Each structure stands twice: as C-alpha cells, then as structure tokens.
C-alpha cells in the first residue's frame, strides 16, 4: 500500500507543476487580430473624417523616455556625466514635446550594496542637472518615482521623500498625475502612475508596486478628463508587478479600457534581467502595448517615441548612437494596436514617413521596400523625411522597409522595419512576454511547490513508517540506485529528535514570522512570506515568495539531505563497532558540504541584519533560527548514542536494507 500512496503524492506534485505551466501558457498567449479591419469599422474609425498621412509635418508628435538612472554617490560617475549629455545634446537634437523619466532617479544604496536609504546629495545632483541643462525651456519634463526612490520612506510626506523637493513634478504631484499636451489640432494625455509602496520599506522587500483603491480611483478620474486621442500611461513598475489593495482592481485596467482612446503603458524597472532579456514588450488582452525600457544605469538606453496620425511608434537606442531613425508610417507590424489605433489609414496614406535626428547634417537618406531599388528620401520639414509609395501593392503578408542614413561625421544608421496591411504580425519574444506577464501568483506557486517537495515526502515516510511498522522496507527499498538515498531519509524520519524539529523548520517558513526588524528606520515591522506589517499597514508579499523559494532550494533541501547523510554515516559506524577512524581530514571530507550550507545561511542572516538592523539578526526566527537549529541537529545526528538505534535495528531486522557485511558503502 506504500507505493500507491507515493505515486499519488507524485501525481499531486505533477498536477501542481502542470497548473503552473498552464498558467504560464495562458499569460503569454497573444490574441490574433486577423479581423482588425472589421474591428476598426465597428468603432467608427474608418470614416471620411479621419486624417490621412501625407508628406507634410502635421499631426505628428514625438517624445523621449529614459528610465532607471540610478544616480549614485558611490558607483559609476559616468551615469551622471552621460545623463548631463543626454539633457543637453540629445534633448536639444531631438527637440521632444515631452520627456518621460520613469523612475529610479537615484540609486539610494549604501556602500557594500546591502543597506539602503535616500541620499539627499544624489537628489541634488539630479535636480542640478535638469535645471542647469535648461531642459525646462526645451520640453516638458515628466518624472515619477521608482522603488529606489522610495527606500526607507515612511510616507510621501516624510522629510526623506526627496522626490517632493528635488524632482520636476514632485512638488506639484507627489504621486500619480496627468499632463495634457496641445500639439497641432490634437491633445495628448500622459498619465503618470506612481505605484510605490506606502510606506516604502528598505531593500530587498521593496521591489514590486502596489496600486491602492484610492490610487485606482484617481487614475479613473484622470482618464475621464482626457480628450479623445491616444493616451500614454507611464510608470516605473511593470503591470503584473503591481499588487492591488482591493480585489476589484484588475491589473489590465491600469493599461487601458480596450477603447481607441487608450494607448501603450511605458515603464522601466526590470533592466535587462542581467542581459538575459534585452527587449521586453508585450500586447495585453485590452489591446494595449506594455513596453519596458532597458536601464540607463548600465546600458545607457533611452527611447524615442512618436504618435503619427493616431498611430504610436518607438525605437530604443543606446546613448550617443546617431543618427536616430524612426519609421512612423507604415507602422511596425509587431507593435500595432488594432483595437486602439486607426490602422486602416495606412492603406490610404500617400507617403512613407520617417523621423531622422542627428546633431550633424544628414548627407544621405535612402530607403528600399522589400529589397527593391534604393530611393532617396526627401526632407519634408524639420526631422520628417518622406518617400511616395503605393500601399495597394502591399495589402497581404508582412513586408519590409530598409532605411540607410548617414551624417557628415560619417555616422551611419541602418534600420529594418516590418509592416503589414492585413493584420499579419511577427511574434513577440516569448521570454520577454513571460517576464512582463509573469503574475505574482507564479511566485506563490513556485514557493508552494518547493515547500511541498521539502516536507511532504518526509511526512509520507513518517506516516508509512508508523502505519506499516517497518514493512515499508520491502516495498520501497529494493536493491537499486535509490536504495541508499531512500534509506537515509527513512532513517532520518525515524529519529524523532531530528524529524520533528526539521519538519517544523520547513513548515514555519510558510506560516511563521521570518524576522522582526526596522523595516524603515525607526519603525519596527514583522515579515512573513505572505507580507510585511509595519506602522499599522500590511504590505502584500511578492518578492518574499521568491526569497522563500531560494531559502528552501539553497538551504533547507540541501540541509535535509546532508543531515540524513550524517545520520546514516553515524549509524554505519555504530553498526560496525566504531570502526571508522576519527581524524580531522576524515571529518572534514564527510561534513564539508554541511559546513558550507550552514555558512551560506549564516551569511544570509547577517545580510538581513545589515539591511534591517541588528534586531533582524537576533529576532530572525527563520534565518538566524535556522542556523542555530541546523547546528544543533547536525551535532545531534553525529552524536546519537548507540541505544538510539537499537529499536530501529529491531524494526528492520526482517528486511534486507543494508547487507550485514557492509562496512561503509561510500568508501
């Protein structure tokens, strides 16, 4: 009866993992918009009053986005000098209507990269650059907070919330706000979404955002006041990394309401995930894009975006890369928003429209369609270059436009631009979509799976051991490669002095408080895997689930296996009359891995002390407590008296678990 129950356990774990992958598949699925023309007709967009793109510089607005500046007193002064150049040369050359600065304006991390706090000097540097560069006279500067701008900040009214005094918008809009730009005959609304935690803990548990019900209602009020043109929402935290304070608030509602007045959500925050995902773009079920911009901190990236006759286009660039080339008509096929944009006007347009920027005169600008003949682009006005075309020749499938531009400093730019007029689109990067749309519940599921794998097998062995009174040996432990591994766990669960504290340690990680400490300087809070309580406020967990998974994966699981191995070796030594020589090198070879695991967990415990104060170390029930308990159980496992095994030997005497002539199978 033991084997079927183990099979049932494995089946349950398999179902849980399958559910996780099903959730993943659902998240990364993109709806097919093959019938987008009919959709546009139903929305009344394809009518005679809609303006058609031609060869003139009108109904075209462009802007810049920059994110994750991380201005620091202690790291990489090049971020500051390059940012000065961006504010002077880049802004002056592009002449954007708006500059969006989407969070993490400062670094706010102590030397040593563990502790965190807001440094007024970093904010002064940021403020000095944007004022002395003269950007306020060239454009509208819209900045907003990121999580680094909110480290160790008890409230938006706190003196340590330097965003209020040293940013462009903080003194007028301490949190979310909107700005409406009048350009030509259109009005463009930019909604800045501040989803910073309030209060703002110190790192590492200040990574996700939180959209409160009050914040959501304010966002809805902003949307009601907008005029009927494309709206660009911008913020720091990606949509799926916003925790909601009210279950009625949908994550998708942050992006838009699936009507043609909504637009893309522009954000930062995730950098490039250590270079693994350089581009993170996705299309939500609302029909709106979410476009994460790589960081300025290490990669010096920024974005040029434009709205041309109601169609949104963008290109992400590295600082100092000239010339800049952005094709605005026809729009790139991958980034179309068929339920939002008037895409049918592309079919009626008379010219290919391309924005070209460079601080130096352009000496050559050419384009070719579908690898045809190169044709010279004509300068229309300002940065707009045009080329007459006949869209009726490209009504089906995906086509390409290649653009080549050269300035008089011999700087060159080559762009390959894909477009379609029938709704065909390339595929988004699967990894990029997965990262952007990875719901917080995935972290909960991963933690739940690891916790299940950590404690359930041991509990099952204990249950079967008690129920079958030793006969499990014949049913589970055959003469194969798994024999010794299972026997070690079987022996471990038999010793109650080890089993019950070990199981309690694992279960505690999912239910008990991890530590008490200064979550914010001067404010003591308590941290659980499912959230943090500080100053009477509950901050839902998110990063904590991944940290909990790391705890189980790097400490609890290895420690369990190593503890069972220590006990097994001690058992063999007892059975063989203490024949194993007790030398230093013998001891180290058998216990080195255990020492490494305990040292690792000790380093983690010290890290919590550096982040949240000495209290977090001495009252670190999970981290420091695990180290203490690990040492105690380890010592107990290798010093159990011989009498502790007598009943065990009697229990298994009728079952061939270890050959009588085995001394030490590992030697």
Coordinates of C-alpha atoms in Angstrom, one line a residue, residues 169-580:
X169 CA 7.0 67.1 -10.7
X170 CA 7.3 66.1 -7.0
X171 CA 6.3 69.5 -5.6
X172 CA 3.2 69.6 -7.7
X173 CA 2.3 65.9 -7.9
X174 CA 3.8 63.8 -5.1
X175 CA 2.2 60.6 -6.5
X176 CA 0.2 59.9 -9.7
X177 CA -0.7 62.8 -12.1
X178 CA -1.6 63.5 -15.7
X179 CA -0.4 66.1 -18.2
X180 CA -2.2 67.1 -21.4
X181 CA -0.2 68.3 -24.3
X182 CA -1.7 70.5 -27.1
X183 CA 0.0 69.9 -30.4
X184 CA -1.3 70.8 -33.8
X185 CA -5.0 70.2 -33.6
X186 CA -4.6 67.2 -31.2
X187 CA -4.4 66.9 -27.5
X188 CA -2.2 64.1 -26.0
X189 CA -2.7 63.0 -22.4
X190 CA 0.2 61.4 -20.4
X191 CA -0.9 59.7 -17.2
X192 CA 2.0 59.2 -14.7
X193 CA 1.3 56.2 -12.4
X194 CA 3.0 56.1 -9.1
X195 CA 2.6 52.6 -7.6
X196 CA 5.3 52.9 -5.0
X197 CA 4.7 51.1 -1.7
X198 CA 3.4 53.3 1.1
X199 CA 5.2 53.1 3.5
X200 CA 8.3 52.3 1.5
X201 CA 10.5 49.5 3.1
X202 CA 14.2 49.2 2.8
X203 CA 15.5 46.7 0.2
X204 CA 15.2 43.9 -0.7
X205 CA 11.5 43.7 0.1
X206 CA 10.7 46.9 -1.8
X207 CA 10.6 45.6 -5.4
X208 CA 7.0 45.4 -6.6
X209 CA 4.4 48.2 -6.8
X210 CA 1.0 48.5 -5.1
X211 CA -2.0 50.1 -6.7
X212 CA -4.4 51.0 -3.9
X213 CA -8.1 51.5 -4.4
X214 CA -7.6 55.2 -3.8
X215 CA -4.9 55.3 -6.4
X216 CA -7.0 53.4 -8.9
X217 CA -10.0 55.8 -8.4
X218 CA -7.6 58.7 -9.0
X219 CA -6.4 57.0 -12.2
X220 CA -10.0 56.6 -13.4
X221 CA -10.8 60.3 -12.7
X222 CA -7.8 61.2 -14.9
X223 CA -9.0 59.0 -17.7
X224 CA -12.4 60.6 -17.6
X225 CA -10.9 64.1 -18.1
X226 CA -8.9 63.1 -21.1
X227 CA -9.7 64.1 -24.7
X228 CA -10.3 61.6 -27.4
X229 CA -6.7 60.9 -28.6
X230 CA -4.2 58.3 -27.8
X231 CA -3.2 58.3 -24.2
X232 CA 0.2 57.1 -23.0
X233 CA 0.3 55.8 -19.4
X234 CA 3.7 55.7 -17.9
X235 CA 5.2 54.5 -14.7
X236 CA 8.0 52.6 -13.2
X237 CA 6.7 49.2 -12.2
X238 CA 5.6 46.7 -14.8
X239 CA 1.8 46.0 -14.7
X240 CA 2.0 42.5 -13.4
X241 CA 4.3 43.5 -10.6
X242 CA 1.7 45.8 -9.0
X243 CA -0.1 44.3 -6.1
X244 CA -3.6 45.5 -5.6
X245 CA -5.0 46.6 -2.3
X246 CA -8.5 45.7 -3.5
X247 CA -9.6 42.6 -5.3
X248 CA -11.9 44.5 -7.6
X249 CA -9.0 46.2 -9.3
X250 CA -7.8 44.4 -12.4
X251 CA -4.2 44.6 -13.5
X252 CA -5.4 45.1 -17.0
X253 CA -7.3 48.2 -16.0
X254 CA -4.1 50.0 -15.5
X255 CA -3.2 49.7 -19.1
X256 CA -6.5 50.8 -20.7
X257 CA -10.1 50.1 -21.1
X258 CA -9.9 48.5 -24.6
X259 CA -11.2 51.5 -26.4
X260 CA -9.5 53.5 -29.1
X261 CA -8.6 56.4 -26.8
X262 CA -6.2 54.2 -24.7
X263 CA -2.6 53.7 -25.5
X264 CA 0.6 52.0 -24.5
X265 CA 2.0 51.7 -21.0
X266 CA 5.6 52.7 -20.8
X267 CA 7.8 51.6 -17.9
X268 CA 11.2 50.5 -16.7
X269 CA 12.3 48.7 -13.6
X270 CA 13.5 45.2 -14.9
X271 CA 16.6 46.5 -16.7
X272 CA 17.6 43.5 -18.9
X273 CA 17.5 40.8 -16.3
X274 CA 21.3 40.5 -16.2
X275 CA 21.3 40.7 -20.0
X276 CA 19.0 37.8 -20.5
X277 CA 16.1 39.8 -21.9
X278 CA 17.3 42.9 -23.7
X279 CA 13.8 43.7 -25.0
X280 CA 10.6 43.3 -23.0
X281 CA 7.5 44.1 -25.0
X282 CA 4.0 42.6 -24.9
X283 CA 0.4 43.1 -26.0
X284 CA -2.2 42.8 -23.3
X285 CA -5.7 41.4 -23.8
X286 CA -7.0 45.0 -23.7
X287 CA -5.3 45.6 -27.0
X288 CA -2.7 48.0 -25.4
X289 CA 1.1 47.5 -25.5
X290 CA 3.3 47.3 -22.5
X291 CA 6.8 48.4 -23.3
X292 CA 9.6 48.1 -20.7
X293 CA 12.7 50.2 -21.4
X294 CA 16.1 49.0 -20.6
X295 CA 18.1 50.9 -18.0
X296 CA 20.3 53.9 -18.2
X297 CA 22.3 52.6 -15.2
X298 CA 24.4 50.1 -17.1
X299 CA 23.1 50.1 -20.6
X300 CA 22.6 53.8 -21.3
X301 CA 19.4 53.2 -23.1
X302 CA 16.6 55.6 -24.0
X303 CA 13.5 55.6 -26.2
X304 CA 12.3 57.9 -29.0
X305 CA 8.5 57.5 -29.5
X306 CA 6.1 59.3 -31.8
X307 CA 2.3 59.5 -32.4
X308 CA 1.7 60.0 -36.1
X309 CA -1.9 60.5 -37.1
X310 CA -3.0 58.5 -34.1
X311 CA -0.5 55.6 -34.5
X312 CA 2.2 55.0 -31.9
X313 CA 5.7 54.1 -32.9
X314 CA 9.0 53.9 -31.0
X315 CA 12.6 52.8 -31.1
X316 CA 15.0 52.0 -28.2
X317 CA 18.6 53.3 -28.6
X318 CA 21.9 53.5 -26.9
X319 CA 23.1 56.9 -25.8
X320 CA 25.4 58.5 -28.3
X321 CA 24.0 56.5 -31.2
X322 CA 23.5 58.8 -34.2
X323 CA 21.6 59.2 -36.5
X324 CA 18.3 58.2 -35.0
X325 CA 15.8 56.7 -37.4
X326 CA 12.1 56.1 -36.6
X327 CA 9.6 55.0 -39.2
X328 CA 6.2 56.2 -38.3
X329 CA 4.2 55.3 -41.4
X330 CA 3.6 52.5 -42.1
X331 CA 3.7 51.4 -38.5
X332 CA 5.8 48.4 -37.4
X333 CA 3.7 45.2 -37.7
X334 CA 4.7 43.8 -34.3
X335 CA 3.6 46.9 -32.3
X336 CA 0.2 47.5 -33.9
X337 CA -2.7 48.0 -31.5
X338 CA -5.6 47.1 -33.8
X339 CA -8.4 47.7 -31.3
X340 CA -6.9 51.2 -30.5
X341 CA -5.2 52.7 -33.5
X342 CA -6.7 53.8 -36.8
X343 CA -4.5 51.4 -38.8
X344 CA -6.7 51.4 -41.9
X345 CA -5.4 54.9 -42.7
X346 CA -2.1 53.3 -43.7
X347 CA -3.8 51.9 -46.7
X348 CA -4.8 55.4 -47.8
X349 CA -1.5 57.1 -47.0
X350 CA 0.5 58.7 -49.8
X351 CA 4.0 58.6 -48.3
X352 CA 6.3 56.6 -46.1
X353 CA 7.1 58.8 -43.2
X354 CA 10.4 58.7 -41.3
X355 CA 11.8 60.8 -38.5
X356 CA 15.6 61.3 -38.6
X357 CA 17.5 63.0 -35.9
X358 CA 21.2 63.9 -35.7
X359 CA 23.3 66.7 -34.2
X360 CA 25.1 66.8 -37.5
X361 CA 23.7 67.5 -41.1
X362 CA 22.3 64.5 -42.9
X363 CA 24.2 63.8 -46.2
X364 CA 22.4 60.6 -47.3
X365 CA 19.0 59.2 -46.5
X366 CA 17.7 56.3 -48.6
X367 CA 15.1 53.5 -48.3
X368 CA 14.1 50.4 -50.1
X369 CA 10.9 48.3 -49.9
X370 CA 11.1 44.5 -50.0
X371 CA 14.8 44.7 -51.0
X372 CA 13.9 46.7 -54.1
X373 CA 15.8 49.6 -55.6
X374 CA 17.2 52.2 -53.1
X375 CA 15.4 55.5 -53.3
X376 CA 16.4 58.9 -51.9
X377 CA 14.3 60.2 -49.1
X378 CA 13.0 63.8 -49.4
X379 CA 13.2 66.2 -46.4
X380 CA 9.7 67.5 -45.8
X381 CA 10.1 69.7 -42.8
X382 CA 12.0 69.5 -39.5
X383 CA 13.1 65.9 -38.9
X384 CA 10.5 64.4 -41.2
X385 CA 11.7 62.6 -44.3
X386 CA 9.2 61.2 -46.8
X387 CA 9.0 58.8 -49.8
X388 CA 5.9 58.4 -52.0
X389 CA 4.5 54.9 -52.2
X390 CA 1.5 52.9 -53.3
X391 CA 0.2 50.9 -50.3
X392 CA -2.2 48.9 -52.6
X393 CA 0.9 47.0 -53.7
X394 CA 1.4 45.6 -50.2
X395 CA -2.1 44.6 -49.0
X396 CA -1.2 41.0 -48.0
X397 CA 1.5 39.4 -45.8
X398 CA 4.4 41.1 -44.0
X399 CA 6.8 43.4 -45.9
X400 CA 10.0 45.2 -45.0
X401 CA 11.4 48.7 -45.4
X402 CA 15.2 49.1 -45.1
X403 CA 16.5 52.6 -44.3
X404 CA 20.0 53.8 -44.5
X405 CA 21.1 57.2 -43.1
X406 CA 24.5 58.9 -42.9
X407 CA 25.5 62.3 -41.5
X408 CA 28.5 64.4 -42.3
X409 CA 30.5 62.9 -39.4
X410 CA 30.3 59.6 -41.3
X411 CA 28.0 58.2 -38.6
X412 CA 25.6 55.6 -40.1
X413 CA 22.3 54.1 -39.1
X414 CA 20.6 51.1 -40.7
X415 CA 17.0 50.1 -39.8
X416 CA 14.9 47.2 -40.9
X417 CA 11.2 47.9 -40.5
X418 CA 8.5 45.3 -40.9
X419 CA 4.9 46.3 -41.7
X420 CA 1.7 44.7 -42.8
X421 CA -1.7 46.0 -44.0
X422 CA -3.8 42.9 -43.4
X423 CA -3.1 42.4 -39.7
X424 CA -0.3 39.9 -40.0
X425 CA 2.3 40.3 -37.3
X426 CA 5.6 38.7 -36.2
X427 CA 5.9 37.1 -32.8
X428 CA 6.9 38.8 -29.6
X429 CA 9.9 37.4 -27.7
X430 CA 8.5 34.5 -25.6
X431 CA 10.9 35.2 -22.8
X432 CA 10.2 38.9 -22.8
X433 CA 6.4 38.3 -22.7
X434 CA 6.9 35.7 -19.9
X435 CA 8.8 38.2 -17.8
X436 CA 6.4 41.0 -18.3
X437 CA 3.3 39.0 -17.8
X438 CA 4.6 36.7 -15.1
X439 CA 1.9 37.2 -12.4
X440 CA 2.8 37.4 -8.8
X441 CA 0.8 34.2 -8.2
X442 CA 3.6 32.3 -10.1
X443 CA 5.9 33.2 -7.2
X444 CA 3.4 31.9 -4.8
X445 CA 3.0 28.7 -6.8
X446 CA 6.8 28.2 -7.0
X447 CA 7.1 28.6 -3.3
X448 CA 4.2 26.2 -2.7
X449 CA 5.8 23.6 -4.9
X450 CA 9.2 23.8 -3.2
X451 CA 7.6 23.7 0.2
X452 CA 5.6 20.6 -0.8
X453 CA 8.7 18.9 -2.1
X454 CA 10.6 19.8 1.0
X455 CA 8.2 18.5 3.7
X456 CA 5.6 16.2 2.1
X457 CA 8.0 13.3 1.2
X458 CA 9.3 13.2 4.8
X459 CA 5.8 13.3 6.2
X460 CA 4.7 10.5 3.9
X461 CA 7.7 8.4 5.0
X462 CA 6.9 9.1 8.6
X463 CA 3.2 8.1 8.1
X464 CA 4.1 4.9 6.3
X465 CA 6.7 4.0 8.9
X466 CA 4.2 4.3 11.7
X467 CA 1.4 2.7 9.8
X468 CA 3.4 -0.2 8.3
X469 CA 5.8 -0.6 11.3
X470 CA 8.9 -1.2 9.2
X471 CA 7.5 -3.3 6.4
X472 CA 8.0 -0.3 4.1
X473 CA 11.5 -1.6 3.6
X474 CA 10.4 -4.4 1.4
X475 CA 8.0 -2.2 -0.7
X476 CA 10.1 0.8 -1.2
X477 CA 13.8 -0.2 -0.8
X478 CA 14.9 -2.6 -3.5
X479 CA 18.5 -3.3 -4.5
X480 CA 18.8 -0.4 -6.9
X481 CA 20.4 3.1 -7.1
X482 CA 17.6 4.6 -5.0
X483 CA 18.1 2.2 -2.1
X484 CA 20.6 4.1 -0.1
X485 CA 19.0 7.5 -0.7
X486 CA 15.6 6.4 0.5
X487 CA 17.0 4.5 3.4
X488 CA 18.8 7.7 4.6
X489 CA 15.5 9.6 4.6
X490 CA 13.8 6.6 6.2
X491 CA 16.4 6.6 9.0
X492 CA 16.1 10.4 9.4
X493 CA 12.3 10.3 9.9
X494 CA 12.6 7.5 12.4
X495 CA 14.7 9.7 14.8
X496 CA 12.0 11.9 16.3
X497 CA 14.6 14.3 17.8
X498 CA 15.6 15.2 14.3
X499 CA 12.4 14.7 12.3
X500 CA 10.0 16.9 14.2
X501 CA 12.3 20.0 14.5
X502 CA 13.3 19.6 10.8
X503 CA 9.7 19.4 9.6
X504 CA 8.7 22.4 11.9
X505 CA 11.5 24.4 10.3
X506 CA 10.2 23.8 6.8
X507 CA 6.5 24.5 7.7
X508 CA 7.5 27.5 9.7
X509 CA 8.9 29.2 6.5
X510 CA 5.4 29.3 5.1
X511 CA 3.4 30.3 8.2
X512 CA 5.6 32.0 10.8
X513 CA 7.2 35.4 11.0
X514 CA 10.7 35.4 9.4
X515 CA 12.1 38.3 11.5
X516 CA 11.4 41.5 13.4
X517 CA 13.4 44.5 12.4
X518 CA 13.5 48.1 11.4
X519 CA 11.7 47.7 8.1
X520 CA 12.0 51.5 7.9
X521 CA 14.5 53.4 10.2
X522 CA 12.7 54.0 13.5
X523 CA 9.8 51.7 12.6
X524 CA 9.8 48.1 13.6
X525 CA 7.9 45.7 11.5
X526 CA 7.4 41.9 11.1
X527 CA 8.0 40.0 7.9
X528 CA 6.1 36.9 6.7
X529 CA 6.4 35.1 3.4
X530 CA 2.9 36.5 2.6
X531 CA 3.7 40.1 3.5
X532 CA 5.0 42.7 5.9
X533 CA 3.3 44.5 8.7
X534 CA 4.8 47.9 9.5
X535 CA 3.3 51.0 11.1
X536 CA -0.2 49.5 11.1
X537 CA 0.0 48.8 7.3
X538 CA 0.1 45.5 5.6
X539 CA 2.2 45.3 2.5
X540 CA 1.4 42.1 0.5
X541 CA 4.2 39.8 -0.2
X542 CA 5.7 39.3 -3.7
X543 CA 9.5 39.2 -3.6
X544 CA 9.2 37.3 -0.3
X545 CA 7.8 34.3 -2.2
X546 CA 10.9 34.1 -4.3
X547 CA 13.2 34.7 -1.3
X548 CA 11.3 31.9 0.4
X549 CA 11.8 29.6 -2.6
X550 CA 15.5 30.5 -2.5
X551 CA 15.7 29.6 1.2
X552 CA 14.1 26.2 0.5
X553 CA 16.2 25.5 -2.5
X554 CA 19.7 26.6 -1.3
X555 CA 19.4 25.8 2.4
X556 CA 16.5 23.6 3.6
X557 CA 16.5 21.0 0.9
X558 CA 20.3 20.5 0.8
X559 CA 20.5 20.6 4.6
X560 CA 17.8 17.8 4.9
X561 CA 19.8 15.6 2.5
X562 CA 23.1 16.4 4.3
X563 CA 21.6 15.8 7.7
X564 CA 20.3 12.4 6.6
X565 CA 23.7 11.5 5.3
X566 CA 25.4 12.5 8.5
X567 CA 23.0 10.3 10.5
X568 CA 23.4 7.4 8.0
X569 CA 27.2 7.5 8.4
X570 CA 26.9 7.6 12.2
X571 CA 24.5 4.7 12.0
X572 CA 27.0 2.7 9.9
X573 CA 29.8 3.5 12.4
X574 CA 27.6 2.3 15.3
X575 CA 26.7 -0.9 13.5
X576 CA 30.4 -1.6 12.8
X577 CA 31.5 -1.0 16.3
X578 CA 33.1 2.4 15.8
X579 CA 35.5 1.1 13.1
X580 CA 35.6 4.5 11.3

